[in-house]
Structures are given as C-alpha cells and as structure tokens.
Coordinates of C-alpha atoms and ligand atoms in Angstrom, one line a residue:
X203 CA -7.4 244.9 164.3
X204 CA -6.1 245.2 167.8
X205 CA -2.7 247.1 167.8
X206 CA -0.4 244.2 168.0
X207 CA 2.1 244.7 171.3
X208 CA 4.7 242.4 171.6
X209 CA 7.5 242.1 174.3
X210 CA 10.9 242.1 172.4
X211 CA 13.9 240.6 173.9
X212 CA 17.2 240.9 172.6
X213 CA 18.6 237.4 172.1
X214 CA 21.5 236.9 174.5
X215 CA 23.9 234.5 174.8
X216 CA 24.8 233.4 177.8
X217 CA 26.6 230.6 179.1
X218 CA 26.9 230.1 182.7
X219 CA 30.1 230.2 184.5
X220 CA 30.3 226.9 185.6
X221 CA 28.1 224.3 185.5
X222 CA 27.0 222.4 188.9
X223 CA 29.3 220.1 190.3
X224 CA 28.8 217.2 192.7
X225 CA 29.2 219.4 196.1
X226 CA 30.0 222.7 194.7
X227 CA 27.4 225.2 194.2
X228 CA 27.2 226.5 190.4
X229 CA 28.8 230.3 190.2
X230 CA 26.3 232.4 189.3
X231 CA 28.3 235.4 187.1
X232 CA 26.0 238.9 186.4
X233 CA 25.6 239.7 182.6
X234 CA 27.0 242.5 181.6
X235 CA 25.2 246.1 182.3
X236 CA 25.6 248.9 180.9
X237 CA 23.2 250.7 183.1
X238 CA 23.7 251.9 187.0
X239 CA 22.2 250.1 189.5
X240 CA 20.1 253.5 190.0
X241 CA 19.1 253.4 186.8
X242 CA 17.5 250.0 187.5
X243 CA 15.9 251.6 190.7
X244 CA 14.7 254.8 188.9
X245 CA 13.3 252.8 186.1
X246 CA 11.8 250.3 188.3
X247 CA 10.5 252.8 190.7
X248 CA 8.7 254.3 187.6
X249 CA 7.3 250.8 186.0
X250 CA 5.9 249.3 189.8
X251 CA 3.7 253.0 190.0
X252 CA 2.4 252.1 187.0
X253 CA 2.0 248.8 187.9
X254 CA -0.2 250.0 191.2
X255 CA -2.3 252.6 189.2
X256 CA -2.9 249.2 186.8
X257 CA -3.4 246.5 189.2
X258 CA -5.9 246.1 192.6
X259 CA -3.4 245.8 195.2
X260 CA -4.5 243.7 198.1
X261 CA -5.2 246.1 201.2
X262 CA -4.7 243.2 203.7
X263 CA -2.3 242.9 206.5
X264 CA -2.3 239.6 206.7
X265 CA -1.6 238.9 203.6
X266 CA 1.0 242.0 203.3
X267 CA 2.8 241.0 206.1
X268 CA 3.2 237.4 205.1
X269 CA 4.8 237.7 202.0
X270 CA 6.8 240.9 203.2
X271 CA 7.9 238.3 205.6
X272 CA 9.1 235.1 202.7
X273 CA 10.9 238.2 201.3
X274 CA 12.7 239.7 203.9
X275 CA 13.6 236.5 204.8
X276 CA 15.4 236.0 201.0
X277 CA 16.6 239.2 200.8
X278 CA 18.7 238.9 203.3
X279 CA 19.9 235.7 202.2
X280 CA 20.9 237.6 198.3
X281 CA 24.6 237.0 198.5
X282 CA 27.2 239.8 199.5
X283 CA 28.8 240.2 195.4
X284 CA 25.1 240.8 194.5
X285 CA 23.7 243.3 196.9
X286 CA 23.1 246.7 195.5
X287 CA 23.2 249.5 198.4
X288 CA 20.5 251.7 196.0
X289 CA 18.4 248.6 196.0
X290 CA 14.7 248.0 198.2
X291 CA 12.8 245.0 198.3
X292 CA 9.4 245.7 198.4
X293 CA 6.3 242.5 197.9
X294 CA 3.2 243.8 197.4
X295 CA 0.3 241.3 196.9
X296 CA -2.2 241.4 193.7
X297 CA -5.6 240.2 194.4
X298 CA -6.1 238.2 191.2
X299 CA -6.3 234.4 189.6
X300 CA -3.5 234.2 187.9
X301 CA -0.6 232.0 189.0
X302 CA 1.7 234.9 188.6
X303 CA 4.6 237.4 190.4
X304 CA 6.7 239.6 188.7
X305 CA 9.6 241.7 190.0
X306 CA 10.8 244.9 189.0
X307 CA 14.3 246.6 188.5
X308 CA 16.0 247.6 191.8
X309 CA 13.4 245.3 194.1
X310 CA 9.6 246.2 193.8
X311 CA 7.8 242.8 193.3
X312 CA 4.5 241.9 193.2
X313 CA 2.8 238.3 193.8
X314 CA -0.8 237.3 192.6
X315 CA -3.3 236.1 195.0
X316 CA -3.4 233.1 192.8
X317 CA 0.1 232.1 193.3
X318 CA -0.5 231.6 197.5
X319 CA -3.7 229.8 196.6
X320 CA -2.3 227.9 194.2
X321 CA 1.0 226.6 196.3
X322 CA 0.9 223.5 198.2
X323 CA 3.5 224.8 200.6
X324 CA 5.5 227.9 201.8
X325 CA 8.8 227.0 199.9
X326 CA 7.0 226.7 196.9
X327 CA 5.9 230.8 197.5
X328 CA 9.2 231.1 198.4
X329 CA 10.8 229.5 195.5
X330 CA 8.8 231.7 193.2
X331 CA 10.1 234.5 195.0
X332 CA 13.6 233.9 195.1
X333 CA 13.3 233.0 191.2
X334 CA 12.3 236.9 190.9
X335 CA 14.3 238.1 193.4
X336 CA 17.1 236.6 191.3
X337 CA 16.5 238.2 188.5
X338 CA 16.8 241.8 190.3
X339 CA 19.8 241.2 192.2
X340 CA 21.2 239.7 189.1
X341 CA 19.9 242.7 187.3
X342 CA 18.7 240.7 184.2
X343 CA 15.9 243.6 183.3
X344 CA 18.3 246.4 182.6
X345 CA 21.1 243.7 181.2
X346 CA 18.7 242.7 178.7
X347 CA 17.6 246.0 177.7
X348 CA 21.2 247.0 177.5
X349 CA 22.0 243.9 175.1
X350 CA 18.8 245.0 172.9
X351 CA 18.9 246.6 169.5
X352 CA 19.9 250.0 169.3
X353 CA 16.2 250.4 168.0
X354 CA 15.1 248.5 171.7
X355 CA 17.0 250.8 173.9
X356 CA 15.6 253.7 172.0
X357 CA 12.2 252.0 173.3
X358 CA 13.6 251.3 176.6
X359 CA 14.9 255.3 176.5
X360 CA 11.2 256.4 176.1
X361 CA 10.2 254.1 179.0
X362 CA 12.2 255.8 181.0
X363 CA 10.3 258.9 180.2
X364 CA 7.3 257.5 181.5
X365 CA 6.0 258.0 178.4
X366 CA 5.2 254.6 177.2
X367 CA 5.1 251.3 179.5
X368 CA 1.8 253.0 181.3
X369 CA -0.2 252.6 178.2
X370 CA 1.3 249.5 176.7
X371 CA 0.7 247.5 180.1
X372 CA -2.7 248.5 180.6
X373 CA -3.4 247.5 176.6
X374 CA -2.2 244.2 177.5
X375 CA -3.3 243.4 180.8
X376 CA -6.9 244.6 179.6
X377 CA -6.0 241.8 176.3
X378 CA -5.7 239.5 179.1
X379 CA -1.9 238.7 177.9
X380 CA 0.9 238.8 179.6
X381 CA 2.5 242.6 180.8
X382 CA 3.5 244.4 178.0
X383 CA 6.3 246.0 180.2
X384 CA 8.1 242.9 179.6
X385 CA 9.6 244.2 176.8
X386 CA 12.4 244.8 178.6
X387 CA 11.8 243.7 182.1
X388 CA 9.6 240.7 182.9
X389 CA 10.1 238.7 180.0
X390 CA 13.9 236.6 179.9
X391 CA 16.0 234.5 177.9
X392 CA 16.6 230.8 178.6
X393 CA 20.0 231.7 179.7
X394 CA 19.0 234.1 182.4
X395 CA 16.1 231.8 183.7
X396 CA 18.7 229.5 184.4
X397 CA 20.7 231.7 185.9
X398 CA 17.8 232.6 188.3
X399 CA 16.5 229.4 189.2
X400 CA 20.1 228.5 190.2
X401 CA 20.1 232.2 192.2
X402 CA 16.9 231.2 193.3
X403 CA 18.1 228.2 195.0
X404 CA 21.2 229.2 196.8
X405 CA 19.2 231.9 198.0
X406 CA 16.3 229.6 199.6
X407 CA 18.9 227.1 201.1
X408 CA 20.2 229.9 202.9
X409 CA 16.9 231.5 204.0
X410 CA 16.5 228.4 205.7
X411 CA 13.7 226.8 202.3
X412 CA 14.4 223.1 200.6
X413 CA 15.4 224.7 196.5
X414 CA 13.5 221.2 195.4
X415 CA 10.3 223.5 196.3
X416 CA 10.8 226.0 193.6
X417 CA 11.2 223.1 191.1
X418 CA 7.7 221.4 192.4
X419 CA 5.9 225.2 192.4
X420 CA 7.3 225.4 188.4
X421 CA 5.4 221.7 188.1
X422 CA 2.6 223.4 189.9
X423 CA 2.5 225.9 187.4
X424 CA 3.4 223.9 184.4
X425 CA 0.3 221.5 185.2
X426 CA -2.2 224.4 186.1
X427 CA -2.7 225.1 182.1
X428 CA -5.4 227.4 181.3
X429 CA -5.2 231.2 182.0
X430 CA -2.9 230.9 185.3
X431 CA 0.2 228.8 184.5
X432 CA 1.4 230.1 181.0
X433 CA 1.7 233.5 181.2
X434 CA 4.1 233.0 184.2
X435 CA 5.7 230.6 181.9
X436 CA 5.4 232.5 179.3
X437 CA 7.8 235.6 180.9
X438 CA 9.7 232.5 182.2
X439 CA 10.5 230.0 179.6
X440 CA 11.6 226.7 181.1
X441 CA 15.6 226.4 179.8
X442 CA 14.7 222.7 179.7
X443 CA 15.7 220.1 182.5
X444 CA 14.4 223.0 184.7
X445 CA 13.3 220.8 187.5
X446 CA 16.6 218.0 186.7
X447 CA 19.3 220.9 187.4
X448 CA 17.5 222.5 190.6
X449 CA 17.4 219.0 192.1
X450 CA 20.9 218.8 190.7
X451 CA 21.6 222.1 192.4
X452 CA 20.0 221.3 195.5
X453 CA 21.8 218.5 196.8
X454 CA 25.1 220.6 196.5
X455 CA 23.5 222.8 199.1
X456 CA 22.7 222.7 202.9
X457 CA 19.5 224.2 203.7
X458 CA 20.8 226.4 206.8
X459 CA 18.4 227.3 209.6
X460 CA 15.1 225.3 207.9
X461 CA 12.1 227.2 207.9
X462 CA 10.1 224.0 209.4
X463 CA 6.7 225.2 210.7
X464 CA 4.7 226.3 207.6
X465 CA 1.1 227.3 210.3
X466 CA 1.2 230.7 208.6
X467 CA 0.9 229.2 205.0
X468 CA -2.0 227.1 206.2
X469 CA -3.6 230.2 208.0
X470 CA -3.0 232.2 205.0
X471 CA -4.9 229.8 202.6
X472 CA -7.5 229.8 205.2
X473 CA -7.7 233.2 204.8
X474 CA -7.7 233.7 201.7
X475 CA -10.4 230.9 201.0
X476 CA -12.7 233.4 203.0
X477 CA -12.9 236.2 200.9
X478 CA -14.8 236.7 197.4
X479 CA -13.3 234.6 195.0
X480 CA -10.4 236.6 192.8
X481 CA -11.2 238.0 189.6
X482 CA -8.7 237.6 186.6
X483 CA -6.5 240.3 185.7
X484 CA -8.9 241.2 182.8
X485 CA -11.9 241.1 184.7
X486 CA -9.8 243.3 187.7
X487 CA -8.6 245.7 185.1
X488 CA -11.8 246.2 183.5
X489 CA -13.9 246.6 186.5
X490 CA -11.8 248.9 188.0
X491 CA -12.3 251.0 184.5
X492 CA -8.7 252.0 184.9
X493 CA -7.6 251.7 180.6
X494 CA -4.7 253.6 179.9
X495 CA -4.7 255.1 176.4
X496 CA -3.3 255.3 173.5
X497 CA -1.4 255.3 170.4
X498 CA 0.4 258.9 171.5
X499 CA 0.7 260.1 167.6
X500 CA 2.2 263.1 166.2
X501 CA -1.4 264.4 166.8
X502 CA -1.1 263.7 170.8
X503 CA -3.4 261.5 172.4
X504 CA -6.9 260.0 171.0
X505 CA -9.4 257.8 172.9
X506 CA -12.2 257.7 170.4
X507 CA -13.5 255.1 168.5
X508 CA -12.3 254.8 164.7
X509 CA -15.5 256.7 162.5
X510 CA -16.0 258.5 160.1
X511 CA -14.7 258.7 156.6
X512 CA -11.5 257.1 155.9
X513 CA -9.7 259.0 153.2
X514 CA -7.9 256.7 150.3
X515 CA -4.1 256.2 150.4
X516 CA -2.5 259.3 149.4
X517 CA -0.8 258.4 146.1
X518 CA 2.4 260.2 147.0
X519 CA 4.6 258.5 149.9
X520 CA 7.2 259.9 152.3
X521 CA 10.0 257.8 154.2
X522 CA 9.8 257.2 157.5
X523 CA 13.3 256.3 158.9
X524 CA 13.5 254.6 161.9
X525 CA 16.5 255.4 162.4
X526 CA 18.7 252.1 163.3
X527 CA 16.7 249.3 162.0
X528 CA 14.4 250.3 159.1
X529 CA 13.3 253.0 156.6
X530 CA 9.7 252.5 154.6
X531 CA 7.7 254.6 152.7
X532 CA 4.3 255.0 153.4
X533 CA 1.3 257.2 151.9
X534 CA 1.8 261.0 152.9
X535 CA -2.3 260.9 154.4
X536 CA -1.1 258.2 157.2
X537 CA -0.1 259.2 160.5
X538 CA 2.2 258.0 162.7
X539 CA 1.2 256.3 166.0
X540 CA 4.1 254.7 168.3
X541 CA 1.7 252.2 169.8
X542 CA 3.6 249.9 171.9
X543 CA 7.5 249.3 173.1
X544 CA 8.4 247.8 170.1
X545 CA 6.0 248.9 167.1
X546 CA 5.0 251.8 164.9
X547 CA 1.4 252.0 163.2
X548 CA 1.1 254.4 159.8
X549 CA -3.0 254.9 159.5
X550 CA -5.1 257.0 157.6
X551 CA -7.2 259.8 160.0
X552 CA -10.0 258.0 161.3
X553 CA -9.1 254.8 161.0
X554 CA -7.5 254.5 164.5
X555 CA -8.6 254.9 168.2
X556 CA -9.8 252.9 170.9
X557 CA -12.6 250.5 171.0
X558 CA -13.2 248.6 174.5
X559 CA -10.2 250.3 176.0
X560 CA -8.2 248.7 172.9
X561 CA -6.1 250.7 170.8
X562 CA -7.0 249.9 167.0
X563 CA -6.8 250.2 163.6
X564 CA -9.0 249.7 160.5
X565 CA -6.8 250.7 157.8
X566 CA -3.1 250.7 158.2
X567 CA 0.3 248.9 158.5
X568 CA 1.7 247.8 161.9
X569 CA 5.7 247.1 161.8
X570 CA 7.3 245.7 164.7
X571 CA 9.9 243.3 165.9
X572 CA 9.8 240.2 168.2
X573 CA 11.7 238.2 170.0
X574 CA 12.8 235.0 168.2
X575 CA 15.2 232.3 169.7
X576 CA 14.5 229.8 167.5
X577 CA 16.2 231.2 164.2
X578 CA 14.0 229.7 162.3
X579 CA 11.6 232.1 160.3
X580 CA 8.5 229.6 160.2
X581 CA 8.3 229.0 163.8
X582 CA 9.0 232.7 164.4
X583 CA 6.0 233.3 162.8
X584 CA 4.1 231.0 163.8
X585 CA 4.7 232.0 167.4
X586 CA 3.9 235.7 166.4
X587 CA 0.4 234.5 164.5
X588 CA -0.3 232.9 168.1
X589 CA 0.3 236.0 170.3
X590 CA -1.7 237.9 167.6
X591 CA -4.8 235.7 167.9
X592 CA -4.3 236.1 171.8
X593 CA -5.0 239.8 171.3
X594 CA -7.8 239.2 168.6
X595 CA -10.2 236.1 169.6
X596 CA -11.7 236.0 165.7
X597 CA -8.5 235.9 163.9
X598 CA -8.6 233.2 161.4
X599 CA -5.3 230.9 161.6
X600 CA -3.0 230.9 158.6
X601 CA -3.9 228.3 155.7
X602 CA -0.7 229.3 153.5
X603 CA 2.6 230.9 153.8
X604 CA 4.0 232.7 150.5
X605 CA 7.9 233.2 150.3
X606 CA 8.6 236.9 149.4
X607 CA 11.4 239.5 149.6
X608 CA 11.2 241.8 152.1
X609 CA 14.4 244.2 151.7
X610 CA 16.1 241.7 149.9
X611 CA 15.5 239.3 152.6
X612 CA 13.5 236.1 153.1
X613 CA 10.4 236.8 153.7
X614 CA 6.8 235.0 154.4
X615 CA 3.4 236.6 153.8
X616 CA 0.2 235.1 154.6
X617 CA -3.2 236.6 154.7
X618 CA -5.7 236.0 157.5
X619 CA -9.8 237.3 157.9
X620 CA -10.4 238.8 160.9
X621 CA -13.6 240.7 162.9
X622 CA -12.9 244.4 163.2
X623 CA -12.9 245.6 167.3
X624 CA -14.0 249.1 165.8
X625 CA -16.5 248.6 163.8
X626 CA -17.2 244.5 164.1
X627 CA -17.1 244.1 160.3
X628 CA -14.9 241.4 158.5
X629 CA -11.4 242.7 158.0
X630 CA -8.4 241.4 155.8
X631 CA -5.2 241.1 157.8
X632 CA -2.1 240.6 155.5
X633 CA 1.5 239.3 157.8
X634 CA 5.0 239.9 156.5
X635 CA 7.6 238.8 158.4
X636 CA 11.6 238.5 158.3
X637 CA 14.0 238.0 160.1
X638 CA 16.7 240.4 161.2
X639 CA 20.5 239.8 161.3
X640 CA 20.2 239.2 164.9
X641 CA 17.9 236.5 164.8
X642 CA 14.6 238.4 165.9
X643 CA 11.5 238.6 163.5
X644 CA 10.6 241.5 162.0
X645 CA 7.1 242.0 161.1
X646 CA 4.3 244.3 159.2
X647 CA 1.0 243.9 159.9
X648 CA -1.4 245.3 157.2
X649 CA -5.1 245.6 158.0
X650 CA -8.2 246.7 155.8
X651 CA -11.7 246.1 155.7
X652 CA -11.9 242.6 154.0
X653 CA -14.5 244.7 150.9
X654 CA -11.8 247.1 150.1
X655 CA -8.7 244.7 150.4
X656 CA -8.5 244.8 146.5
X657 CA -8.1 248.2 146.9
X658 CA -5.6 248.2 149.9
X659 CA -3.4 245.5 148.4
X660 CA -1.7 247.1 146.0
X661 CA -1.3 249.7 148.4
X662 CA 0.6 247.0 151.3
X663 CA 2.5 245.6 148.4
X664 CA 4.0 249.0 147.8
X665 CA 4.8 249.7 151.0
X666 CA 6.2 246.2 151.4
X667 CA 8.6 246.4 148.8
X668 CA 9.7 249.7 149.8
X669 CA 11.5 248.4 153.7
X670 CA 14.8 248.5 153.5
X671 CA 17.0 246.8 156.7
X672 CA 19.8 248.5 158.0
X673 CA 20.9 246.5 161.1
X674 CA 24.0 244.6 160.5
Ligands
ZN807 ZN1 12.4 234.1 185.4

C-alpha cells in the first residue's frame, strides 16, 4: 500500500462581505489570521525552496522575464488594504504539462509551462495569476491553517520546521497527484476561491486585463480533462457559477489602461513550441531522480524497501495519544511513522520503506483525516477511496459499505484487494472512516498481505474498536 497523503483543510465558513452589485465592485474582507504576515513569508520562503529542489525550474529568459512581467504588472495593481510591506512577488516558471500555478505564502509563485501553452491569450495567464496572487495578498494559506484543527496546526507547526512538506511533496508529486503541501497552502475552500476570483478580477481590471479572461482560462482548464485541468481544479474547486459571478463582477469594473497588444504572448507560444516537448510532473520528478524520503519514525529516516521477516502483532498494546483528536491502541511491536501532514502509520519492523521512491507499508494501520465539505459520510468516503486509487493504480473499487462504530460514532468499513508496491503481491486493504465533529472524515487504513488477512483481521478489528475521539 502506498502511504496514503491527503491535503486536509479545515472547513471554513465564509461568507463574503457583500455580494456584487450592479456598479459596485464586491468588498473583498480578509479571513481572519492568526499568523503574522512574516510568518506567511517565513513559511513560504521555506515551502517555494522546497518547491525548487522538487520541481525543473525553467532556465529561460524569455520565458522568466514574461511572466515576471504579467506579475509585476498585478502586483502593483493588489489594492493598498491588502499590501503587506514583508511581502515579495516572485514568478518563476515550471517546465512541465500540466495546466497548473501555485502561489505560496508571502508571494513566491510558480506557473507550469503548460498553463502559457495551454492559454489562448495573455489575460487568460493573467487571470490565473491574479487568481493566486489573490490568494497571498488575501493570505488564505496561513488563514486556513490557522482555522485548522488543533491537530492541523500541530501539522502545520512541524512544517514550519522544515521537517515535513519536503518529503510529503516529493511523495505526491512523484504519485503524480496534486502537491501534498496543500495541506495547508494550495488547496482552498469554496469560500476563499470566491473570494479570489473576485480579488482576481479587480486586480486584472486595474492592471489594465478584461476579468472575463480568467473566467474563459477556468473553461480552458475545465474542458482540458485528463492529467492537466483537474489538479488545478482540484486545489481550486469551482464555488459554482464561477464563470456567471466573474462576468457579473466584471461589468461593475473599468478595465483601466488595457493591456491591448498581446505580440509577446504570441512570441512566447512560438517559443515555447520550439523546444522539446514538456514532460509531466511525474515523468520531471522521476527523471531528475530527485525523491525525497520518508516516513521519519521514532527510528529516524529509512529508504529501503520493506523485506525481510515481518514479526506477528505483538499481543500486548500501548496507547498512542494524539494528543487533540484521537487516542488508539495499537500492538507494542509497531512503530510509529508520521508519514505525511495529516497521517500517522503504526507498522511492524520491516514491513515499511520505500519502493519506487514511494513510502509504503505491507502490514499496518494508516489513520488520517481529510477534508470533507460535503457532511455527508458516504460521499466523504467515497471521495477519499478516489484519491486513494490515485496513489495506488491496482486498488480494487469498493463493492460494499458496512455501518460500524468507530468511537461510538458512525462509522463505514469496506474492504478492497490491492497489488502490494513492495513486494507486488495481492494485499487486503480494510477502510474505516468517520466523521469528526467538525465535519472532516476521519479515517484508518489497515493493510495486510491478502493470505494472512485472516490473521490480521482480528488484529484491525481490535485496534478499531479501541479509537476513542476527543475533538468537540
Ligand atoms: Zn484558488
């Protein structure tokens, strides 16, 4: 089983100021913070190395200078209320497929090769832009993390440690996914896309772009399908009416100073059409050989392979307390492994490593918790079962769902075959999820090799019935 890595964001309710009226521009309001805008540039700072160490940075000055030149040009169009003195805008270009741009706390944003090949104009680059620029100047990263779980900003403590979002992005950018450092940066609730798309366009109006251009670039994206378009969406989810309320939006503004000539866009394409085709961000980060490890363990790091023999469940169990969310008890033989952001693995000594730059587990329970705005158990799981199969092509899908308890909650527990990364043997995967009070999914992931799931299951039942919630 792949280590499961999932993005959590806290769900946030937000309702905008005001909503647009005929001639009036809508009042964009900044959720609240509780962290300094130099803590957004320390931890941004921090994520965007990572991010170059991860990613093939385009070493082109023609490309360089053209989107350094869209973003100077919004920058200095962010509104007066939402400049930060502490804060840099940097655009750095990414030379892979991907329809894709993310931005980081305090400024540093990075746009995929894919998006200026994909655009049909320069306000549609723009628009994607000044979407993310929005979200920095609005500070949405660090307002999210600072609305998360106590358990989440215990998560988002460590990342500030530089101890975790280096591994965790390179184990998802290598799965192909989306980048695992959205667990409290890149990825946003409905709320706060609206709130940057509406940014977004009084921004480009004022830089001189039509706002109407984001809206067709979101289209763009939206029709594109395939391995470019949803995992922008996917850190981006459409609030709904996205391209009605930009229009809307739109005609209350005057696009001052209009950009007009777009001869650099064209040249750029040009450009760009020239060189070797772009990889995809799996094929970049796996060429350039460039995995991050690992599940750092009480034990430190490992990058081996899981081999050798795997010793039976201990039949004494210890507590693990998690401190804000959870306690479980778990056989005293399994180790602990923070894997990810937002997960904890307990696993049996040799029965975790790496296997194609992967971290994974044969034996061993997986909890975690994941975003859910949708309050509705099934579909939270549901949506969790599809990010899992993401991460693990051979993962059967569910054929039943049995209600359970899970610390005297409602619970679901369904039991899927998968092909082991490690060892490419059939392996049992057993799901439990819940909810917790804040509306998020909870979840355990229990994985054994599919001949000694008999043995196991008794084992995961135990340890099921033992969680115990204590987020109120
Ligand atoms: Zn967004």
């Amino acid at each position: 089983m792949r280590s499961f890595f999932t993005r959590p964001r806290a769900a946030t309710l937000l309702v905008l100021s005001a909503t647009a009226l005929a001639g009036a521009q809508t009042r964009i309001t900044p959720p609240a913070n509780n962290y300094t805008p130099a803590q957004d540039v320390e931890l941004g700072r921090k994520a965007a190395a990572d991010a170059r160490q991860q990613l093939p940075i385009m070493r082109d000055d023609a490309v360089s200078s053209y989107i350094d030149e869209i973003g100077t040009r919004l920058a200095r169009a962010i509104p007066e209320d939402l400049r930060h003195a502490e804060f840099h805008y940097t655009f750095e270009p990414v030379n892979v497929r991907e329809i894709n741009a993310f931005a980081l706390p305090g400024g540093p944003m990075f746009v995929n090769r894919g998006m200026l090949e994909a655009a049909h104009t320069e306000g549609e680059v723009a628009g994607v832009m000044a979407h993310e620029m929005s979200h920095v100047a609005l500070r949405h990263g660090t307002a999210q993390a600072a609305k998360a779980t106590k358990y989440e900003i215990g998560q988002v403590a460590g990342a500030v440690l530089g101890s975790i979002i280096g591994g965790g992005w390179g184990q998802v950018i290598s799965q192909g996914t989306q980048f695992g450092l959205g667990a409290a940066f890149l990825r946003f609730s409905r709320e706060y896309e609206k709130q940057a798309d509406l940014e977004g366009a009084q921004i480009m109006a004022r830089a001189g772009y039509d706002p109407r251009d984001m809206a067709n670039m979101f289209r763009t994206i939206e029709k594109q399908g395939g391995a470019g378009g949803p995992q922008w969406l996917s850190d981006h989810p459409n609030p709904g009416n996205r391209v009605e309320y930009i229009t809307q939006e739109a005609q209350a503004l005057r696009v001052t100073n209009p950009v007009g000539d777009s001869r650099g866009f064209q040249q750029i394409q040009a450009h760009l059409r020239q060189l070797p085709k772009a990889p995809t961000t799996e094929e970049a980060t796996r060429n350039a050989g460039r995995r991050t490890d690992t599940p750092t363990g009480t034990s430190g790091r490992t990058t081996r392979t899981p081999s050798g023999r795997v010793e039976t469940p201990a039949s004494s169990y210890r507590t693990y307390d998690e401190g804000n969310l959870f306690r479980v008890s778990v056989p005293d033989n399994w180790r602990e492994l923070q894997g990810g952001t937002s997960n904890v693995t307990f696993a049996p000594e040799n029965a975790y490593g790496q296997a194609n730059g992967q971290n994974v587990f044969t034996h061993g329970v997986e909890f975690g918790v994941g975003r859910n705005e949708t309050h509705d158990l099934q579909t939270a799981t549901n949506e969790l079962l599809d990010s899992l199969a993401q991460g693990n092509p051979n993962l059967s899908r569910p054929t039943r769902f049995d209600r359970v308890n899970v610390g005297d909650r409602r619970g679901l527990r369904t039991v899927l075959s998968n092909q082991s990364e490690a060892t490419g043997k059939p392996e049992t995967i057993q799901v439990v999820t819940t909810q917790l009070r804040d509306g998020n999914i909870f979840y355990a992931i229990a994985v054994a090799p599919r001949d000694e799931f008999t043995t196991y299951r008794s084992v995961f039942d135990r340890i099921a019935g033992s969680l115990q919630f204590s987020d109120r």
